[in-house]
PDB file of C-alpha atoms in Angstrom:
ATOM      1  CA  GLU A   1       2.636   9.778  14.698  1.00 78.00           C
ATOM      2  CA  LEU A   2       3.967  10.097  10.672  1.00 82.00           C
ATOM      3  CA  LYS A   3       1.697  11.689   8.422  1.00 89.00           C
ATOM      4  CA  VAL A   4       1.385  11.406   4.853  1.00 94.00           C
ATOM      5  CA  GLU A   5      -0.683  14.053   3.007  1.00 96.00           C
ATOM      6  CA  GLN A   6      -0.683  14.154  -0.969  1.00 97.00           C
ATOM      7  CA  ASN A   7      -2.337  16.702  -3.057  1.00 96.00           C
ATOM      8  CA  PRO A   8      -4.287  17.193  -4.944  1.00 97.00           C
ATOM      9  CA  LEU A   9      -6.343  14.186  -3.958  1.00 96.00           C
ATOM     10  CA  PHE A  10      -8.244  14.549  -7.646  1.00 96.00           C
ATOM     11  CA  LEU A  11      -6.627  15.511 -10.438  1.00 95.00           C
ATOM     12  CA  SER A  12      -8.722  15.680 -14.168  1.00 95.00           C
ATOM     13  CA  MET A  13      -6.199  16.325 -16.911  1.00 93.00           C
ATOM     14  CA  GLN A  14      -6.081  16.469 -20.408  1.00 95.00           C
ATOM     15  CA  GLU A  15      -3.818  14.224 -22.912  1.00 96.00           C
ATOM     16  CA  GLY A  16      -0.595  16.121 -23.661  1.00 96.00           C
ATOM     17  CA  LYS A  17      -0.965  18.519 -20.240  1.00 96.00           C
ATOM     18  CA  ASN A  18       1.801  18.177 -17.781  1.00 97.00           C
ATOM     19  CA  TYR A  19       1.376  18.151 -14.229  1.00 95.00           C
ATOM     20  CA  THR A  20       3.021  17.592 -10.512  1.00 97.00           C
ATOM     21  CA  ILE A  21       1.544  15.478  -7.630  1.00 98.00           C
ATOM     22  CA  TYR A  22       2.920  16.692  -4.273  1.00 98.00           C
ATOM     23  CA  CYS A  23       3.712  14.340  -1.112  1.00 97.00           C
ATOM     24  CA  ASN A  24       4.216  15.854   2.138  1.00 96.00           C
ATOM     25  CA  TYR A  25       5.544  13.788   5.454  1.00 93.00           C
ATOM     26  CA  SER A  26       5.703  14.816   9.004  1.00 90.00           C
ATOM     27  CA  THR A  27       8.490  13.187  10.276  1.00 84.00           C
ATOM     28  CA  THR A  28      12.119  12.206   8.703  1.00 80.00           C
ATOM     29  CA  SER A  29      12.534   9.486   6.867  1.00 77.00           C
ATOM     30  CA  ASP A  30      14.874   7.775   4.553  1.00 74.00           C
ATOM     31  CA  ARG A  31      12.919   6.278   1.883  1.00 83.00           C
ATOM     32  CA  LEU A  32      10.160   7.363  -0.029  1.00 89.00           C
ATOM     33  CA  TYR A  33       8.083   5.484  -2.830  1.00 90.00           C
ATOM     34  CA  TRP A  34       5.382   6.043  -5.079  1.00 94.00           C
ATOM     35  CA  TYR A  35       2.540   3.188  -5.982  1.00 93.00           C
ATOM     36  CA  ARG A  36       0.667   2.888  -8.638  1.00 95.00           C
ATOM     37  CA  GLN A  37      -3.307   1.298  -8.228  1.00 94.00           C
ATOM     38  CA  ASP A  38      -5.606   0.492 -11.000  1.00 93.00           C
ATOM     39  CA  PRO A  39      -9.599   0.365 -10.155  1.00 87.00           C
ATOM     40  CA  GLY A  40     -10.027  -3.153  -8.266  1.00 81.00           C
ATOM     41  CA  LYS A  41      -6.292  -4.269  -8.541  1.00 85.00           C
ATOM     42  CA  SER A  42      -3.115  -4.227  -5.910  1.00 86.00           C
ATOM     43  CA  LEU A  43      -0.570  -1.711  -5.732  1.00 90.00           C
ATOM     44  CA  GLU A  44       2.362  -1.531  -8.297  1.00 91.00           C
ATOM     45  CA  SER A  45       5.739  -0.106  -6.989  1.00 89.00           C
ATOM     46  CA  LEU A  46       6.777   2.735  -9.299  1.00 94.00           C
ATOM     47  CA  PHE A  47       9.580   4.527  -7.787  1.00 92.00           C
ATOM     48  CA  VAL A  48      11.652   4.369  -4.719  1.00 89.00           C
ATOM     49  CA  LEU A  49      14.053   7.322  -3.666  1.00 91.00           C
ATOM     50  CA  LEU A  50      16.636   6.811  -0.964  1.00 86.00           C
ATOM     51  CA  SER A  51      18.163   9.851  -0.502  1.00 83.00           C
ATOM     52  CA  ASN A  52      17.785  13.872  -0.869  1.00 85.00           C
ATOM     53  CA  GLY A  53      17.731  15.120  -4.152  1.00 87.00           C
ATOM     54  CA  ALA A  54      17.173  11.438  -5.564  1.00 89.00           C
ATOM     55  CA  VAL A  55      15.490  11.436  -8.873  1.00 93.00           C
ATOM     56  CA  LYS A  56      13.930   8.775 -10.905  1.00 95.00           C
ATOM     57  CA  GLN A  57      12.100   8.605 -14.207  1.00 96.00           C
ATOM     58  CA  GLU A  58      10.236   6.122 -16.068  1.00 95.00           C
ATOM     59  CA  GLY A  59       8.275   6.866 -19.285  1.00 96.00           C
ATOM     60  CA  ARG A  60       6.324  10.316 -18.590  1.00 97.00           C
ATOM     61  CA  LEU A  61       6.864   9.807 -14.832  1.00 98.00           C
ATOM     62  CA  MET A  62       9.552  11.402 -12.730  1.00 98.00           C
ATOM     63  CA  ALA A  63       9.593  11.444  -8.863  1.00 97.00           C
ATOM     64  CA  SER A  64      12.162  13.624  -6.857  1.00 96.00           C
ATOM     65  CA  LEU A  65      12.673  13.735  -3.652  1.00 94.00           C
ATOM     66  CA  ASP A  66      13.626  16.522  -0.995  1.00 93.00           C
ATOM     67  CA  THR A  67      14.024  15.231   2.939  1.00 90.00           C
ATOM     68  CA  LYS A  68      15.038  18.758   4.170  1.00 91.00           C
ATOM     69  CA  ALA A  69      11.319  19.789   2.799  1.00 93.00           C
ATOM     70  CA  ARG A  70      10.106  16.405   3.558  1.00 93.00           C
ATOM     71  CA  LEU A  71       8.489  16.732  -0.255  1.00 95.00           C
ATOM     72  CA  SER A  72       8.220  14.501  -3.048  1.00 96.00           C
ATOM     73  CA  THR A  73       6.807  15.032  -6.344  1.00 97.00           C
ATOM     74  CA  LEU A  74       5.381  12.928  -9.045  1.00 98.00           C
ATOM     75  CA  HIS A  75       5.688  14.953 -12.424  1.00 98.00           C
ATOM     76  CA  ILE A  76       3.846  14.028 -15.317  1.00 97.00           C
ATOM     77  CA  THR A  77       4.830  14.892 -18.705  1.00 97.00           C
ATOM     78  CA  ALA A  78       2.441  15.037 -21.795  1.00 96.00           C
ATOM     79  CA  ALA A  79      -0.249  12.782 -19.980  1.00 96.00           C
ATOM     80  CA  VAL A  80      -1.978   9.702 -21.891  1.00 96.00           C
ATOM     81  CA  HIS A  81      -5.232   8.173 -21.002  1.00 95.00           C
ATOM     82  CA  ASP A  82      -2.952   4.786 -19.778  1.00 95.00           C
ATOM     83  CA  LEU A  83      -1.958   7.065 -16.897  1.00 97.00           C
ATOM     84  CA  SER A  84      -5.074   6.952 -15.539  1.00 97.00           C
ATOM     85  CA  ALA A  85      -5.178   5.283 -11.725  1.00 97.00           C
ATOM     86  CA  THR A  86      -4.497   6.475  -8.386  1.00 96.00           C
ATOM     87  CA  TYR A  87      -0.745   7.345  -7.038  1.00 97.00           C
ATOM     88  CA  PHE A  88       0.549   6.588  -3.423  1.00 96.00           C
ATOM     89  CA  CYS A  89       3.150   8.143  -1.656  1.00 95.00           C
ATOM     90  CA  ALA A  90       4.348   6.305   1.060  1.00 92.00           C
ATOM     91  CA  THR A  91       7.264   6.303   3.734  1.00 88.00           C
ATOM     92  CA  GLY A  92       8.160   5.385   7.305  1.00 75.00           C
ATOM     93  CA  GLY A  93      10.715   3.685   9.251  1.00 64.00           C
ATOM     94  CA  SER A  94      11.232  -0.003  10.314  1.00 61.00           C
ATOM     95  CA  TYR A  95      10.297  -0.873   6.550  1.00 64.00           C
ATOM     96  CA  ILE A  96       6.589  -0.270   7.661  1.00 74.00           C
ATOM     97  CA  PRO A  97       5.059   2.104   5.550  1.00 80.00           C
ATOM     98  CA  THR A  98       2.566   4.805   6.002  1.00 88.00           C
ATOM     99  CA  PHE A  99       0.775   5.750   2.674  1.00 92.00           C
ATOM    100  CA  GLY A 100      -1.034   9.141   1.744  1.00 94.00           C
ATOM    101  CA  ARG A 101      -4.698   9.005   0.672  1.00 95.00           C
ATOM    102  CA  GLY A 102      -3.533   8.729  -2.844  1.00 96.00           C
ATOM    103  CA  THR A 103      -4.032  11.151  -5.834  1.00 97.00           C
ATOM    104  CA  SER A 104      -7.083   9.643  -8.201  1.00 96.00           C
ATOM    105  CA  LEU A 105      -5.666  10.685 -11.803  1.00 97.00           C
ATOM    106  CA  ILE A 106      -7.909  10.880 -14.870  1.00 97.00           C
ATOM    107  CA  VAL A 107      -6.634  11.447 -18.232  1.00 96.00           C
ATOM    108  CA  HIS A 108      -9.200  12.904 -20.842  1.00 94.00           C
ATOM    109  CA  PRO A 109      -8.625  12.777 -24.431  1.00 87.00           C
TER     110      PRO A 109
ATOM    111  CA  ASP B   1       7.072 -16.974 -10.819  1.00 55.00           C
ATOM    112  CA  ALA B   2       4.231 -16.671  -8.770  1.00 66.00           C
ATOM    113  CA  GLY B   3       3.632 -13.340  -6.913  1.00 90.00           C
ATOM    114  CA  VAL B   4       1.658 -12.932  -3.907  1.00 95.00           C
ATOM    115  CA  THR B   5      -1.451 -15.291  -3.566  1.00 96.00           C
ATOM    116  CA  GLN B   6      -4.513 -14.085  -1.664  1.00 97.00           C
ATOM    117  CA  SER B   7      -7.881 -15.911  -1.307  1.00 97.00           C
ATOM    118  CA  PRO B   8     -10.883 -15.454  -1.619  1.00 97.00           C
ATOM    119  CA  THR B   9     -10.897 -12.458  -3.812  1.00 96.00           C
ATOM    120  CA  HIS B  10     -14.288 -11.517  -2.451  1.00 96.00           C
ATOM    121  CA  LEU B  11     -16.268 -12.096   0.539  1.00 96.00           C
ATOM    122  CA  ILE B  12     -19.559 -11.205   2.191  1.00 98.00           C
ATOM    123  CA  LYS B  13     -19.899 -11.450   5.707  1.00 98.00           C
ATOM    124  CA  THR B  14     -22.688 -10.551   8.010  1.00 98.00           C
ATOM    125  CA  ARG B  15     -22.312  -8.402  11.335  1.00 98.00           C
ATOM    126  CA  GLY B  16     -20.914 -10.094  14.396  1.00 98.00           C
ATOM    127  CA  GLN B  17     -19.090 -13.320  12.383  1.00 98.00           C
ATOM    128  CA  GLN B  18     -15.658 -13.810  11.864  1.00 98.00           C
ATOM    129  CA  VAL B  19     -13.127 -14.227   8.918  1.00 98.00           C
ATOM    130  CA  THR B  20     -10.246 -15.835   7.899  1.00 98.00           C
ATOM    131  CA  LEU B  21      -8.465 -14.247   5.003  1.00 98.00           C
ATOM    132  CA  ARG B  22      -5.173 -16.215   3.517  1.00 98.00           C
ATOM    133  CA  CYS B  23      -1.882 -15.329   1.925  1.00 98.00           C
ATOM    134  CA  SER B  24       0.722 -17.196   0.063  1.00 97.00           C
ATOM    135  CA  PRO B  25       3.624 -14.861  -0.199  1.00 96.00           C
ATOM    136  CA  LYS B  26       6.227 -14.849  -3.500  1.00 93.00           C
ATOM    137  CA  SER B  27       8.480 -17.058  -3.605  1.00 92.00           C
ATOM    138  CA  GLY B  28      11.712 -16.244  -1.983  1.00 89.00           C
ATOM    139  CA  HIS B  29       9.932 -13.951   0.720  1.00 92.00           C
ATOM    140  CA  ASP B  30       9.865 -14.741   4.091  1.00 93.00           C
ATOM    141  CA  THR B  31       7.965 -11.711   5.385  1.00 92.00           C
ATOM    142  CA  VAL B  32       4.471 -11.206   4.904  1.00 94.00           C
ATOM    143  CA  SER B  33       2.443  -7.957   6.190  1.00 94.00           C
ATOM    144  CA  TRP B  34      -1.140  -7.394   6.151  1.00 97.00           C
ATOM    145  CA  TYR B  35      -3.196  -3.891   5.338  1.00 96.00           C
ATOM    146  CA  GLN B  36      -6.617  -2.818   5.219  1.00 97.00           C
ATOM    147  CA  GLN B  37      -7.698  -0.167   2.046  1.00 94.00           C
ATOM    148  CA  ALA B  38     -10.723   1.222   2.892  1.00 94.00           C
ATOM    149  CA  LEU B  39     -12.460   2.732  -0.214  1.00 90.00           C
ATOM    150  CA  GLY B  40     -10.994   6.137  -1.096  1.00 87.00           C
ATOM    151  CA  GLN B  41      -7.968   5.630   1.453  1.00 91.00           C
ATOM    152  CA  GLY B  42      -4.789   4.378   1.447  1.00 92.00           C
ATOM    153  CA  PRO B  43      -3.784   0.990   2.538  1.00 94.00           C
ATOM    154  CA  GLN B  44      -3.320   1.142   6.369  1.00 95.00           C
ATOM    155  CA  PHE B  45      -0.667  -0.950   7.933  1.00 93.00           C
ATOM    156  CA  ILE B  46      -2.012  -3.654   9.966  1.00 96.00           C
ATOM    157  CA  PHE B  47       0.915  -6.483  10.975  1.00 95.00           C
ATOM    158  CA  GLN B  48       3.280  -7.844   9.899  1.00 93.00           C
ATOM    159  CA  TYR B  49       4.829 -11.384  10.263  1.00 95.00           C
ATOM    160  CA  TYR B  50       8.450 -12.909  10.593  1.00 93.00           C
ATOM    161  CA  GLU B  51       9.356 -16.534  11.674  1.00 94.00           C
ATOM    162  CA  GLU B  52       5.854 -17.235  12.656  1.00 96.00           C
ATOM    163  CA  GLU B  53       5.685 -14.228  14.997  1.00 96.00           C
ATOM    164  CA  GLU B  54       4.020 -10.954  14.854  1.00 95.00           C
ATOM    165  CA  ARG B  55       6.481  -8.330  14.735  1.00 92.00           C
ATOM    166  CA  GLN B  56       4.946  -4.842  14.484  1.00 90.00           C
ATOM    167  CA  ARG B  57       1.284  -3.785  14.704  1.00 93.00           C
ATOM    168  CA  GLY B  58      -0.622  -0.992  13.578  1.00 91.00           C
ATOM    169  CA  ASN B  59      -3.447   0.939  15.096  1.00 92.00           C
ATOM    170  CA  PHE B  60      -5.757  -2.164  15.047  1.00 96.00           C
ATOM    171  CA  PRO B  61      -7.858  -3.550  17.600  1.00 97.00           C
ATOM    172  CA  ASP B  62      -7.526  -7.209  19.265  1.00 97.00           C
ATOM    173  CA  ARG B  63     -10.417  -8.486  16.933  1.00 98.00           C
ATOM    174  CA  PHE B  64      -7.643  -8.001  14.354  1.00 98.00           C
ATOM    175  CA  SER B  65      -5.118 -11.227  14.606  1.00 98.00           C
ATOM    176  CA  GLY B  66      -2.844 -13.000  12.279  1.00 98.00           C
ATOM    177  CA  HIS B  67      -0.666 -16.401  11.818  1.00 97.00           C
ATOM    178  CA  GLN B  68       2.355 -17.143   9.904  1.00 98.00           C
ATOM    179  CA  PHE B  69       2.852 -20.847   9.188  1.00 98.00           C
ATOM    180  CA  PRO B  70       5.991 -22.588   8.716  1.00 97.00           C
ATOM    181  CA  ASN B  71       5.630 -22.667   4.888  1.00 96.00           C
ATOM    182  CA  TYR B  72       5.902 -18.864   5.331  1.00 97.00           C
ATOM    183  CA  SER B  73       2.210 -18.027   4.270  1.00 98.00           C
ATOM    184  CA  SER B  74      -0.376 -16.257   6.594  1.00 98.00           C
ATOM    185  CA  GLU B  75      -3.664 -15.777   7.430  1.00 98.00           C
ATOM    186  CA  LEU B  76      -5.545 -12.658   8.860  1.00 98.00           C
ATOM    187  CA  ASN B  77      -8.616 -13.055  11.081  1.00 98.00           C
ATOM    188  CA  VAL B  78     -11.149 -10.794  12.016  1.00 98.00           C
ATOM    189  CA  ASN B  79     -13.505 -11.384  14.838  1.00 98.00           C
ATOM    190  CA  ALA B  80     -16.586  -9.802  15.562  1.00 98.00           C
ATOM    191  CA  LEU B  81     -16.934  -7.901  12.437  1.00 98.00           C
ATOM    192  CA  LEU B  82     -18.096  -4.400  12.200  1.00 98.00           C
ATOM    193  CA  LEU B  83     -19.813  -2.738   8.954  1.00 98.00           C
ATOM    194  CA  GLY B  84     -16.504  -0.624   9.056  1.00 97.00           C
ATOM    195  CA  ASP B  85     -14.616  -3.590   8.456  1.00 98.00           C
ATOM    196  CA  SER B  86     -15.812  -3.386   4.892  1.00 98.00           C
ATOM    197  CA  ALA B  87     -12.543  -2.827   2.951  1.00 97.00           C
ATOM    198  CA  LEU B  88     -10.066  -4.165   0.786  1.00 95.00           C
ATOM    199  CA  TYR B  89      -7.469  -6.485   2.436  1.00 97.00           C
ATOM    200  CA  LEU B  90      -3.972  -6.528   0.972  1.00 96.00           C
ATOM    201  CA  CYS B  91      -1.174  -8.731   1.311  1.00 96.00           C
ATOM    202  CA  ALA B  92       2.613  -8.092   0.781  1.00 92.00           C
ATOM    203  CA  SER B  93       5.588  -9.931   1.176  1.00 92.00           C
ATOM    204  CA  ARG B  94       9.208  -9.205   1.129  1.00 87.00           C
ATOM    205  CA  SER B  95      12.579 -10.885   2.124  1.00 84.00           C
ATOM    206  CA  TYR B  96      13.188  -9.869   5.683  1.00 77.00           C
ATOM    207  CA  GLY B  97      16.253  -7.223   5.748  1.00 69.00           C
ATOM    208  CA  GLN B  98      14.720  -5.586   2.724  1.00 67.00           C
ATOM    209  CA  GLY B  99      12.975  -2.193   2.479  1.00 59.00           C
ATOM    210  CA  LEU B 100       9.908  -1.558   1.077  1.00 53.00           C
ATOM    211  CA  HIS B 101      11.447  -1.760  -1.942  1.00 61.00           C
ATOM    212  CA  GLY B 102      11.260  -5.507  -1.579  1.00 63.00           C
ATOM    213  CA  TYR B 103       7.509  -5.310  -1.161  1.00 82.00           C
ATOM    214  CA  THR B 104       4.970  -7.069  -3.348  1.00 88.00           C
ATOM    215  CA  PHE B 105       1.317  -6.857  -3.041  1.00 91.00           C
ATOM    216  CA  GLY B 106      -1.340  -9.372  -3.928  1.00 94.00           C
ATOM    217  CA  SER B 107      -4.734  -8.398  -5.536  1.00 92.00           C
ATOM    218  CA  GLY B 108      -6.362  -8.338  -2.388  1.00 95.00           C
ATOM    219  CA  THR B 109      -9.520  -9.966  -0.568  1.00 96.00           C
ATOM    220  CA  ARG B 110     -12.573  -7.370  -0.887  1.00 96.00           C
ATOM    221  CA  LEU B 111     -14.456  -8.045   2.121  1.00 98.00           C
ATOM    222  CA  THR B 112     -18.209  -6.548   2.656  1.00 98.00           C
ATOM    223  CA  VAL B 113     -19.773  -6.812   6.047  1.00 98.00           C
ATOM    224  CA  VAL B 114     -23.571  -6.548   5.964  1.00 98.00           C
TER     225      VAL B 114
END
């Protein structure tokens, strides 16, 4: 059974600081996704990573994938309040994703 | 271009009742998947429909059933509701053959069972 673990589950950080969210998964997969969810809202796709060593960046967020370690990271640079949300990673075969529990990020002024 | 549309947005039901949730996929999409998201958890895959047939199913009891219509819209039915069925139910659509990258999620239906 595929398991996806994220840590930390909760993250409170100050504006301007950097931090990394980690996503470990238990079985080999050829794709890893990051989603953002605002309270009461649906899921917004952030990144899709398709190969070992893949790195993608959008604004203050950068995602990377190490398939050998079964690890993906989401790095936040110089956080701003607008980044406050819950971030999910997901992976899995047959196009059926298994999601982690999510990391709830709060950015304080 | 309308995205994925779900209805209703909120619903309150009594334990033991039955509920039907509806989903209209994004234009051009033919595959619909349903997810259950409990409070504080990640979405859990329920099942996927393509060509009006259930193609894959997650670890959910038979109380959860679905249907896809010729226009690709879909329904999720839950019978004999339990308190534990209270959750946000998300519908996601894509074009068959695309990976998760192609999924578009709806805003969800918040189901509360009392």
